[in-house]
XYZ file of C-alpha atoms in Angstrom:
339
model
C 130.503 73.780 114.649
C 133.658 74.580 112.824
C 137.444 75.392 114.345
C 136.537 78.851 113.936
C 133.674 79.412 115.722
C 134.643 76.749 118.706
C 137.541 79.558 118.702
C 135.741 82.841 118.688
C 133.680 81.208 121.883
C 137.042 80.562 123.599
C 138.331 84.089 122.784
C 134.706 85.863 124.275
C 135.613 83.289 127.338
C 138.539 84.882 127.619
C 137.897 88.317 127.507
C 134.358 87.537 129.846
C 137.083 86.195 132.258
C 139.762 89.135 131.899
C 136.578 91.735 132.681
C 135.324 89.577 135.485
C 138.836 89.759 137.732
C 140.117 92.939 136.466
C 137.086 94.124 136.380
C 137.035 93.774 140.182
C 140.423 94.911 139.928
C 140.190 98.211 138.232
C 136.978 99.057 140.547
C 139.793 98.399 144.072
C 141.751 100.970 141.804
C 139.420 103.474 141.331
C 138.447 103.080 145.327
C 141.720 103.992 146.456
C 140.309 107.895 145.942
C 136.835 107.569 146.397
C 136.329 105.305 149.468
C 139.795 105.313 151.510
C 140.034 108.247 153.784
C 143.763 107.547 154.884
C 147.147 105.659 154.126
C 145.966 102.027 156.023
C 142.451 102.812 154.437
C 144.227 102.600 150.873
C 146.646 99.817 152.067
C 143.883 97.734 153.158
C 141.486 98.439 149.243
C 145.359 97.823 147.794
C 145.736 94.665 149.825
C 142.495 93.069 148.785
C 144.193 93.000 145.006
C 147.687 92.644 146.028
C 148.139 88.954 145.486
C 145.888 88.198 141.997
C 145.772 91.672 140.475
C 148.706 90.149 137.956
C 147.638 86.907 137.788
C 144.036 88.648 136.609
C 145.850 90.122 133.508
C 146.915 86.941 131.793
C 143.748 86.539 130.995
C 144.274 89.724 129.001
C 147.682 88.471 127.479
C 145.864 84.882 126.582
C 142.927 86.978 124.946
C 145.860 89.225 122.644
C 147.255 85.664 122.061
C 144.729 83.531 120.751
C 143.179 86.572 118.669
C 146.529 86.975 117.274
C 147.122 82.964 116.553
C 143.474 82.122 115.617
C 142.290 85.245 113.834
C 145.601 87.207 112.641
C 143.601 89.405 110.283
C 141.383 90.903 113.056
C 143.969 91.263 115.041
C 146.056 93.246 112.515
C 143.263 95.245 112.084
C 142.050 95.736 115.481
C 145.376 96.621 116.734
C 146.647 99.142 113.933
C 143.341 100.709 113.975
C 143.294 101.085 117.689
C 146.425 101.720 117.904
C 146.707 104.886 119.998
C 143.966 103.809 122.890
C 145.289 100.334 123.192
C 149.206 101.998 123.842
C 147.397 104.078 126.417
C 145.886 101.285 128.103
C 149.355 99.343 127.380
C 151.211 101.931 129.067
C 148.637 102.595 131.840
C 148.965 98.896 133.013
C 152.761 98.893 133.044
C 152.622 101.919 135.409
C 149.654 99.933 137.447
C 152.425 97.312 137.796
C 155.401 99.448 138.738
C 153.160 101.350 141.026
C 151.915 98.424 143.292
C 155.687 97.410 143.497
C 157.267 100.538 143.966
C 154.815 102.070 145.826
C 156.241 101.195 149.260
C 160.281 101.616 148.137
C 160.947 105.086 149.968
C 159.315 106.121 153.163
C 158.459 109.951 152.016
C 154.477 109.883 152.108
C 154.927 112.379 148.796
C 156.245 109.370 147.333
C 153.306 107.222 148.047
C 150.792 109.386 147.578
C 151.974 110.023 144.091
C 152.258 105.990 143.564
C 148.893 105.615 144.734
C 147.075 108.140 142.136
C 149.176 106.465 139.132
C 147.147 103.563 140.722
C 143.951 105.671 140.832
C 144.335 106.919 136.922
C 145.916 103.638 135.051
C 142.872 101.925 137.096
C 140.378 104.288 136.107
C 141.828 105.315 132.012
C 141.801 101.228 130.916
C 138.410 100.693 132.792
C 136.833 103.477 130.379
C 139.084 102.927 127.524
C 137.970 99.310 127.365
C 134.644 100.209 126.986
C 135.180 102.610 123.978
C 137.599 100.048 122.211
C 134.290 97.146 122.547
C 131.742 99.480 121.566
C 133.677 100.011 118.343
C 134.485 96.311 117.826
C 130.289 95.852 118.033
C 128.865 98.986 116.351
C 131.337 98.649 113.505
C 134.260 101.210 112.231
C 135.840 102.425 109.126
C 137.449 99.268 107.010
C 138.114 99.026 103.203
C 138.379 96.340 101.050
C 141.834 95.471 101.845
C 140.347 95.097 105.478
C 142.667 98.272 106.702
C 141.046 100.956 109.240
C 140.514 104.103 106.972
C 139.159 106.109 109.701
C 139.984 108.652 112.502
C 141.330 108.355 116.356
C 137.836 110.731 116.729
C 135.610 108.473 115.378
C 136.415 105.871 117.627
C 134.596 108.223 120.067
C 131.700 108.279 118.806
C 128.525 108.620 121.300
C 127.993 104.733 121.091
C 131.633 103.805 122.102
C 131.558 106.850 124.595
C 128.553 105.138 126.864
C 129.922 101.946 126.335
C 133.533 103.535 127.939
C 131.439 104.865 130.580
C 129.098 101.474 131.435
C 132.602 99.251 131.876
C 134.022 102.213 133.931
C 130.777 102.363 136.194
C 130.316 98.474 136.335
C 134.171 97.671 137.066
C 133.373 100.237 139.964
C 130.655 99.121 141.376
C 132.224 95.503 141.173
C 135.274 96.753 142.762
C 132.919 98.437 145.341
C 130.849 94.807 145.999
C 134.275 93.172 146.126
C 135.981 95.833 148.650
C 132.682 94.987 151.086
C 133.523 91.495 150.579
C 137.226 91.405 151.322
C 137.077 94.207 154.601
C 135.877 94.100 157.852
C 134.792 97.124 159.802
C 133.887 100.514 158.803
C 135.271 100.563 155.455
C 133.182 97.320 154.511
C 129.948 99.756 155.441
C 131.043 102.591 153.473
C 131.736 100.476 150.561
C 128.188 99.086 150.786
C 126.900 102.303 150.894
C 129.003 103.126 147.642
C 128.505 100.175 146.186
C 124.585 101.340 145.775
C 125.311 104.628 144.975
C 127.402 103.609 142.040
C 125.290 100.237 141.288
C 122.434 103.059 140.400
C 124.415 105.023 138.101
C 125.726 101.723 136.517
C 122.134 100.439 135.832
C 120.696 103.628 134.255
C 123.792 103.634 131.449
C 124.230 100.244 131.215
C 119.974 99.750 130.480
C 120.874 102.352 127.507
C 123.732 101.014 126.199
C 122.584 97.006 126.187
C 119.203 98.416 124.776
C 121.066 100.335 122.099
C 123.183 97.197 121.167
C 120.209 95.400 121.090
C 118.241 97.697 118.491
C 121.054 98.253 116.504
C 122.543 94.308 116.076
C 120.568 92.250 118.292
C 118.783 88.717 118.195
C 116.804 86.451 120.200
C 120.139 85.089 122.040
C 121.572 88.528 122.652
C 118.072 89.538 123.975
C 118.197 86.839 126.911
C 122.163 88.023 127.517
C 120.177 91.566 128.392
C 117.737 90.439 130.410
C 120.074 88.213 132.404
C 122.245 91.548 132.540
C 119.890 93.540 133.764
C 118.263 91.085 136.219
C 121.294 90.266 137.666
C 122.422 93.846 138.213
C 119.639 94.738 140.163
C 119.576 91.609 142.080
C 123.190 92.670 142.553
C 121.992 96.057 144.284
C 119.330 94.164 146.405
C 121.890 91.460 147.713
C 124.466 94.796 148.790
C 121.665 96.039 150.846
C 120.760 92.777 152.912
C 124.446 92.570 153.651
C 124.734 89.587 151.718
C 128.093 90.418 149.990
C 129.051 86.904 148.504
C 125.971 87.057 146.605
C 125.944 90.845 145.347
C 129.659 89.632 144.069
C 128.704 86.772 142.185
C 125.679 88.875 140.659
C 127.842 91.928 139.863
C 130.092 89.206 138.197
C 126.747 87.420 136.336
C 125.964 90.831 134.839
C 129.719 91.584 133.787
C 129.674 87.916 131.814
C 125.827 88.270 130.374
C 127.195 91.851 129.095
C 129.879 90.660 127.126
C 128.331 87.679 126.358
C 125.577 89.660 124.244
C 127.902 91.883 122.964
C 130.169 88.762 121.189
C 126.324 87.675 120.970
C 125.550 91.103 118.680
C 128.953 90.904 117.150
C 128.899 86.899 115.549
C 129.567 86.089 112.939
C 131.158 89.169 112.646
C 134.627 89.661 114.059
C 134.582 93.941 113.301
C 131.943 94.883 110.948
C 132.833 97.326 108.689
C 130.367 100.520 108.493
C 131.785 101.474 104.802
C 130.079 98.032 102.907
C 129.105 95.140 104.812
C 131.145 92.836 102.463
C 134.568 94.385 103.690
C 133.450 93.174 107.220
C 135.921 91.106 108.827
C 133.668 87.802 109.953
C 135.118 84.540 111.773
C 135.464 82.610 108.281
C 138.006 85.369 105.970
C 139.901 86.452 109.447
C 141.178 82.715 110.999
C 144.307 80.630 110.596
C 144.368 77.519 108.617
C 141.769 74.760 110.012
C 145.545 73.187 110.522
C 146.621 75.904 112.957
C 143.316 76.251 114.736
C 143.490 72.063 115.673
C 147.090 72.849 117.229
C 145.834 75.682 119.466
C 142.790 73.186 120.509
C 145.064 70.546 121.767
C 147.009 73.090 123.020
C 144.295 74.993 124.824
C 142.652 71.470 126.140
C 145.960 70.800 127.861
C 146.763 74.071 129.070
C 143.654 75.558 130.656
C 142.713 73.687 133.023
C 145.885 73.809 134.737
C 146.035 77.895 134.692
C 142.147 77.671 136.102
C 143.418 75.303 139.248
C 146.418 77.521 139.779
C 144.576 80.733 140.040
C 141.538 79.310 142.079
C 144.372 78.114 144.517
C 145.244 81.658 144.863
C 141.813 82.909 145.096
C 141.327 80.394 147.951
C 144.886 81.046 149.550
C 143.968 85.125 149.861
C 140.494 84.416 150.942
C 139.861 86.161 154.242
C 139.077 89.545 154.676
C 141.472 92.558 156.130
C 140.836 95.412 158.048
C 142.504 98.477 159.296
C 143.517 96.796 162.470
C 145.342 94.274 160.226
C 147.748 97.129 158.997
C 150.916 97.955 161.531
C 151.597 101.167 162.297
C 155.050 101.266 160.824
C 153.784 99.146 157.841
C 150.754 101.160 156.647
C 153.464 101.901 153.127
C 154.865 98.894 152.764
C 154.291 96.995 149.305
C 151.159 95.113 148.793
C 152.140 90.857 148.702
């Protein structure tokens, strides 16, 4: 296996990991409206994230990174081409940020109430845009010969991009929902059960037509196990939320998040973003990497580096492991930050 493909496995790694936690992440987000009924309610679903929501987002910054280092010409593509979603979803996770920090600065409930639906819609816009940018990346888009993006900000929403928006906005949901039942005790732990099924449903009808479409339109044997995995896992997922067993319906919603992506990079190779104008302009993992030179650096680099980031963050995981509940959340603290 060359430099270049050992690297466009570590990059899918990366972004399988940056789905899995924020994925989680985003769904807490999104929960804040749908499942709290009251301030604590929404300081308990905000506490569950409070201490890893950043650390979940370097896995974004690493993905950026090694696309950038390893493949420069996909990422000058991707990024000029997408330019306009990825600022949104830029933008929305600055405000994320600022919002779980600031959240709790003033007293006035107007002022947390407004801090909490920033949370609500920069949780909720990247969660869908994410979708739409992937389901481009797979399906293909508009690239010339000089491997530029020729086409339109409205043809990156085309009806295959659209459901694929709407599948990581319904999974990341649903995970958030399996995670929430996970992380709480009492009555909001039920309701996010109950939710979590509600939503698992929805998630399995559009995600069964997406992966299917994918798998028509650019699939092989190896993508066509990723589906089946997917979809196995997903409803094993459902049936693990209704026995109560929540550790399990987490690490199933998680299995179907990383079988997902893992047939979409599956669909993509060794494609890197096709090109729909002539197959030839396609940007592939061989005529969009560094220098073999380059891609050995970043190895060593990567060999040294990762398994120290992995140890640090499962630390944290295990730190924050218990579950909260209402009862957890003073009176006089039910708007202070999230730590």
């Amino acid at each position: 296996m060359e430099l270049h493909d050992v690297w466009f496995v570590l990059i899918a790694v990366l972004w399988t990991g940056y789905f899995f936690l924020e994925g989680f992440d985003f769904g807490v987000g999104i929960l804040t409206k749908l499942l709290a009924r009251n301030r604590p309610e929404r300081r308990v679903l905000i506490n569950t994230i409070g201490p890893v929501w950043d650390g979940n987002e370097v896995w974004l910054l690493t993905a950026g990174g090694a696309t950038f280092a390893a493949f420069p010409e996909w990422y000058a593509t991707l990024f000029s081409g997408f330019y306009l979603p990825l600022l949104v979803i830029l933008v929305c996770l600055i405000v994320r940020g600022v919002a779980f920090e600031y959240r709790a600065k003033r007293p006035e409930e107007n002022w947390q109430r407004n801090w909490e639906t920033a949370i609500f819609w920069t949780s909720l816009i990247p969660a869908f845009l994410w979708g739409v940018a992937f389901g481009n990346i797979v399906r293909g888009v508009k690239i010339d010969q000089h491997f530029e993006y020729v086409g339109s900000l409205g043809d990156l929403f085309n009806p295959y991009a659209v459901l694929g928006g709407l599948v990581t906005l319904t999974l990341f949901t649903f995970h958030g929902a399996v995670f929430t039942a996970l992380k709480t005790v009492g009555d909001i732990r039920v309701r996010a059960r109950k939710l979590a099924l509600r939503v698992g449903v929805v998630t399995a009808v559009v995600a069964l037509g997406f992966l299917l479409w994918t798998q028509a339109d650019s699939g092989d044997g190896k993508s066509l196990v990723a589906l089946v995995v997917a979809v196995v896992a997903l409803v094993a997922a459902l049936v693990a939320n209704q026995l109560g067993r929540e550790g399990w319906a987490f690490a199933l919603s998680g299995l179907t998040i990383v079988a997902a992506v893992a047939m979409l990079f599956l669909s993509l190779f060794p494609n890197v973003m096709p090109s729909t104008l002539n197959g030839d302009w396609s940007l592939t993992v061989t005529n969009a990497s560094s220098s073999p030179y380059t891609l050995k650096i970043m190895t060593w680099l990567a060999a040294i580096a990762t398994p120290l980031v992995l140890l640090y963050q499962g630390w944290t995981y295990w730190v924050f492991r218990k579950r909260i509940g209402t009862q957890h959340i003073a009176p006089d603290a039910a708007g202070s930050a999230a730590h």
